[in-house]
XYZ file of N, CA and C in Angstrom:
372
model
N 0.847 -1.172 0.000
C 0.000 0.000 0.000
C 0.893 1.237 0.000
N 0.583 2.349 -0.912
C 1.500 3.368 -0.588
C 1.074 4.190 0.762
N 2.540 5.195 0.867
C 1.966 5.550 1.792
C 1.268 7.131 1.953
N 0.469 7.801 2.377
C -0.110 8.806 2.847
C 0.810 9.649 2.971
N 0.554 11.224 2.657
C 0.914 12.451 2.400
C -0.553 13.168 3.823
N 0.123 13.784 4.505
C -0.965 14.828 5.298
C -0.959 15.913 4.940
N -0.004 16.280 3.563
C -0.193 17.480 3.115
C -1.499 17.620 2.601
N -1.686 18.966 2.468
C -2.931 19.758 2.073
C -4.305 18.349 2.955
N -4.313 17.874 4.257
C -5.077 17.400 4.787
C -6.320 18.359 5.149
N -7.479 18.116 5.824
C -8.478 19.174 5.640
C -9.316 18.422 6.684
N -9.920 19.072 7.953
C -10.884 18.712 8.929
C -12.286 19.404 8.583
N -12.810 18.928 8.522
C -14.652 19.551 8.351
C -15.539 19.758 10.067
N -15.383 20.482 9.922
C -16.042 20.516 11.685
C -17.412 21.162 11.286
N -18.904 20.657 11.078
C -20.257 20.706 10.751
C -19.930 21.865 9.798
N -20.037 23.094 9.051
C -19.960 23.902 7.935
C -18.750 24.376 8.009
N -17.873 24.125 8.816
C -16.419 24.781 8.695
C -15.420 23.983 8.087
N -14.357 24.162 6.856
C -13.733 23.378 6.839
C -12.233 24.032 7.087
N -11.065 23.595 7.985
C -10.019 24.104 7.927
C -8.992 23.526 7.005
N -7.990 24.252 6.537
C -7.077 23.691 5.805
C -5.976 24.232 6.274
N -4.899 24.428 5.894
C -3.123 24.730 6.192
C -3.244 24.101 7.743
N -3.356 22.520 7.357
C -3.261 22.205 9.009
C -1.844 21.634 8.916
N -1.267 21.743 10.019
C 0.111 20.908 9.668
C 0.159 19.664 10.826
N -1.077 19.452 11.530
C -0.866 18.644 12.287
C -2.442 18.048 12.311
N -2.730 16.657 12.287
C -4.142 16.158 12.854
C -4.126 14.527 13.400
N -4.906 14.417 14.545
C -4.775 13.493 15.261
C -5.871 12.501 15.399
N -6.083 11.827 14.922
C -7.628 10.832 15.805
C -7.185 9.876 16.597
N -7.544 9.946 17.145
C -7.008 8.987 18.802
C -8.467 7.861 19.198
N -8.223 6.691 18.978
C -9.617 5.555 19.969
C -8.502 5.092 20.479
N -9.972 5.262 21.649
C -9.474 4.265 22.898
C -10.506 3.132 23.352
N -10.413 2.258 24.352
C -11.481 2.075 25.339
C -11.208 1.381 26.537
N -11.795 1.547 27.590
C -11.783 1.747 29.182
C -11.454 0.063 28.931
N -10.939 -0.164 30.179
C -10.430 -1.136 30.137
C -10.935 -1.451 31.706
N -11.773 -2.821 31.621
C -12.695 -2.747 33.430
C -11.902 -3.866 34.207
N -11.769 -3.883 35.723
C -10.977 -4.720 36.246
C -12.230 -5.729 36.656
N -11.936 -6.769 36.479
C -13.368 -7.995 36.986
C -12.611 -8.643 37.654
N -11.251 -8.753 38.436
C -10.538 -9.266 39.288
C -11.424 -10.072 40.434
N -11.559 -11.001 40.927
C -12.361 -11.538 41.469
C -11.495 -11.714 43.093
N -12.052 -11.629 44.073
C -10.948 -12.188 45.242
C -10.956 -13.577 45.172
N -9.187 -13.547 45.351
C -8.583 -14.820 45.745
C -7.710 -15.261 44.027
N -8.285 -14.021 42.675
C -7.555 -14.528 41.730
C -6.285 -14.447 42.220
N -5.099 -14.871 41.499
C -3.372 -14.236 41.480
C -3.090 -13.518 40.042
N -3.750 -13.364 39.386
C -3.694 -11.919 38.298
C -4.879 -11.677 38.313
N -4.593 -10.424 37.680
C -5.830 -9.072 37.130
C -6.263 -9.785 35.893
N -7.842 -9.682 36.354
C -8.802 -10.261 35.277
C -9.676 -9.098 34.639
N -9.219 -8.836 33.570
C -9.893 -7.491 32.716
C -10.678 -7.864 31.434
N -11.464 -7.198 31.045
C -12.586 -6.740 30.023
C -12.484 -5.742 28.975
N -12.624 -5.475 28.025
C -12.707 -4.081 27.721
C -14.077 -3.597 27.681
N -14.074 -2.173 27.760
C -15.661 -1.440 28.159
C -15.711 -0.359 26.952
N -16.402 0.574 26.900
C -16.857 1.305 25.847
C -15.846 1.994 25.301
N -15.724 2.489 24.420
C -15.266 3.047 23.454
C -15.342 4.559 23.328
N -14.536 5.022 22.816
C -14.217 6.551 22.397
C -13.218 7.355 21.824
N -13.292 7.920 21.275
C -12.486 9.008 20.254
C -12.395 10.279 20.278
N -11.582 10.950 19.875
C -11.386 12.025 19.905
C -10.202 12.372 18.594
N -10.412 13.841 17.980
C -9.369 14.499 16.636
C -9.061 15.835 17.585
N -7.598 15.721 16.922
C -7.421 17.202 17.586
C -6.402 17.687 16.130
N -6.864 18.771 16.006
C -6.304 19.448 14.470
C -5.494 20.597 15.322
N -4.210 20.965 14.764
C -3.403 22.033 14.461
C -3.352 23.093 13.532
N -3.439 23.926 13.548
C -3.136 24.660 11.982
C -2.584 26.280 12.807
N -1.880 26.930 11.330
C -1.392 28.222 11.628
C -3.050 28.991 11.693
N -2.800 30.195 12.555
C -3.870 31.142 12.482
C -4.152 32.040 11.179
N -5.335 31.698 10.777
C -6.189 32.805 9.859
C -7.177 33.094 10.289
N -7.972 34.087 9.424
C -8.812 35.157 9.749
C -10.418 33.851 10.053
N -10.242 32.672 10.164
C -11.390 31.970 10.108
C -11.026 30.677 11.205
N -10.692 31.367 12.309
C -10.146 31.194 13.761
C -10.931 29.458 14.136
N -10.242 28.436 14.629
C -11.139 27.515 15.245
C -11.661 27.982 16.437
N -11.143 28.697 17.392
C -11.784 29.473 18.535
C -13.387 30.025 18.426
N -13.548 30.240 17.452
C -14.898 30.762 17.050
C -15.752 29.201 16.919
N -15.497 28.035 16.457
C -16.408 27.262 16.459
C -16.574 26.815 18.151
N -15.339 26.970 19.049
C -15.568 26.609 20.427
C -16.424 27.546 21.122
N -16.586 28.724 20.642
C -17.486 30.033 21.005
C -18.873 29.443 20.992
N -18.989 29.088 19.513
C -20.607 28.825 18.960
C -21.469 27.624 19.397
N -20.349 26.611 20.261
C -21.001 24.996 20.527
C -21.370 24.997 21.750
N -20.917 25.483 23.030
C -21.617 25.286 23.840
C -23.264 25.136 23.938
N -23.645 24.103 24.304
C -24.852 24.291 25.066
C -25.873 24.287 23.173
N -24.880 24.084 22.426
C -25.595 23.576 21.218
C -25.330 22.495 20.951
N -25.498 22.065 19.452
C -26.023 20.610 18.912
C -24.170 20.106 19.207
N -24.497 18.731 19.075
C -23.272 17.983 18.291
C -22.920 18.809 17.037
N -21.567 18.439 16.357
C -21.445 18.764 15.098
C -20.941 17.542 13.864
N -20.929 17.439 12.824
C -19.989 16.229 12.070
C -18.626 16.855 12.169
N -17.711 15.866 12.046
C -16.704 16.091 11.862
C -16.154 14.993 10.887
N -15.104 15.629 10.409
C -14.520 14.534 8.446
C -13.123 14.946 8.590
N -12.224 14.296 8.605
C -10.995 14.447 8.384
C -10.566 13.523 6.839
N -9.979 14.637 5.853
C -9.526 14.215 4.471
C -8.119 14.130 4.736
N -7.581 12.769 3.855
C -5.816 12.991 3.489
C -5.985 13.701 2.799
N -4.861 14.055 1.988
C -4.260 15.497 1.284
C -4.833 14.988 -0.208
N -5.119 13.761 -0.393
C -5.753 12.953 -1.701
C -6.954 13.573 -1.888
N -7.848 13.968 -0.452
C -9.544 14.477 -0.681
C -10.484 13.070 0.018
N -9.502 12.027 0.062
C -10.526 11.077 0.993
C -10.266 11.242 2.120
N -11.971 10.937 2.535
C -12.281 10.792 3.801
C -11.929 9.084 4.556
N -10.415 9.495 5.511
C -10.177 8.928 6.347
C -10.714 8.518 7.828
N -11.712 9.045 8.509
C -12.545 9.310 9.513
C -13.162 10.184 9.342
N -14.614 9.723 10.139
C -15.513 10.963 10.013
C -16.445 10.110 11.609
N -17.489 11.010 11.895
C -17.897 11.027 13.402
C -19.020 12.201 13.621
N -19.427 12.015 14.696
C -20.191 13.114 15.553
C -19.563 13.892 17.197
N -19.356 14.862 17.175
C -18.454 14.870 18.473
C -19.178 16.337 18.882
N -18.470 16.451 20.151
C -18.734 18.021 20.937
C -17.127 18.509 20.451
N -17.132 20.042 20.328
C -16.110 21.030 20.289
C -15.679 20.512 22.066
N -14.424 20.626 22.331
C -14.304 20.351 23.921
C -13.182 21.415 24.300
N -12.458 21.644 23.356
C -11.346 22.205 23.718
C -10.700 23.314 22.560
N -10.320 24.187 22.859
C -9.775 25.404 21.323
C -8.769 26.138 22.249
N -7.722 26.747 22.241
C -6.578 27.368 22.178
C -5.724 27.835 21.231
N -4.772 28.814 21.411
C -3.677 29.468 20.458
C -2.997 29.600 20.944
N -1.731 29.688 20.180
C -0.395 29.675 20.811
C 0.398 31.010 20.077
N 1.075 31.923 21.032
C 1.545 33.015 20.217
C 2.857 33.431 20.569
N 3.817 32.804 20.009
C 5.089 32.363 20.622
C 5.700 33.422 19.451
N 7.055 33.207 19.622
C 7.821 33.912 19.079
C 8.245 34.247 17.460
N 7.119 33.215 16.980
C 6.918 33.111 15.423
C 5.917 32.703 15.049
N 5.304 31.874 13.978
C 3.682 31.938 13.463
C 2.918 31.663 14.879
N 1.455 32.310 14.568
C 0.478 31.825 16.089
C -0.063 30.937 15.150
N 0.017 29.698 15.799
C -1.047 28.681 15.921
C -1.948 28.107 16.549
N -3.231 27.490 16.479
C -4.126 27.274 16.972
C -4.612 26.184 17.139
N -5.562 25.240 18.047
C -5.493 23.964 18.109
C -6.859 23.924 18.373
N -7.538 22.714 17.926
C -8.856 22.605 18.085
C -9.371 20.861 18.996
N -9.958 20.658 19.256
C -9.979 19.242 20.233
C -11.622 18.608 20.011
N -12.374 17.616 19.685
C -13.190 16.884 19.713
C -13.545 16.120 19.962
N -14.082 15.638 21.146
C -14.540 14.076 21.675
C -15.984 13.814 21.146
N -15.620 12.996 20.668
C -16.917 11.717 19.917
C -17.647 11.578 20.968
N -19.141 11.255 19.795
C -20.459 11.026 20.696
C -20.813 9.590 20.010
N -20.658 8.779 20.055
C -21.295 7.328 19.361
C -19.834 6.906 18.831
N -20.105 5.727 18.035
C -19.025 5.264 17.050
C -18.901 6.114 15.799
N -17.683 5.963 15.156
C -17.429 6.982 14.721
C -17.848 5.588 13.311
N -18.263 6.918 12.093
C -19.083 6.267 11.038
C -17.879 6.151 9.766
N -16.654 6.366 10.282
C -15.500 5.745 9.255
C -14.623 5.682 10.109
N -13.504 5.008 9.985
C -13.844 3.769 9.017
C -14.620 2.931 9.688
């Protein structure tokens, strides 16, 4: 299989789409339950539900991710789509905005955006 380019990659967060990201992340996990019983001699585990989360990077422009963390509180879910730099959709989902920050250091400001999933995520 070849391999993937994250250039020109692209996050869709419900009508927003960002681009010049130079960084994007999707992260699953899931809880992991102890059913250890007394009197075992090892830890007897399960796995339990599931969850995800994307967290995108990009330099700052005039079409700020801070503004979608403004607009979500206490509103809907949103979709979210993360494209390789090809235009396919590699993951996509339903999540809450959870987290937005910028960073304004001593050269470009960049900005970071954070999403935890609400259900299973509907790619792959």
């Amino acid at each position: 299989m070849p391999r993937k380019s994250g250039k020109h990659a692209t996050v869709s967060i419900g009508s927003y789409t960002g681009a010049d990201l130079y960084s994007v992340e999707v992260r699953m996990t899931a809880d992991i339950i102890d059913v250890t019983a007394l009197g075992d001699d090892w830890a007897v585990q399960i796995p339990g539900v599931g969850r995800w989360e994307v967290r995108a990077e990009k330099y700052y422009a005039s079409e700020a991710f801070l503004s979608l963390l403004a607009d979500t509180p206490g509103g809907a879910a949103v979709a979210v789509q993360v494209k390789d730099g090809d235009g396919n959709t590699v993951f996509a989902g339903t999540g809450w905005v959870s987290e937005g920050s910028f960073s304004i250091p001593n050269e470009a400001v960049t900005e970071t955006i954070v999403l935890q999933g609400t259900g299973p995520p509907t790619t792959p």
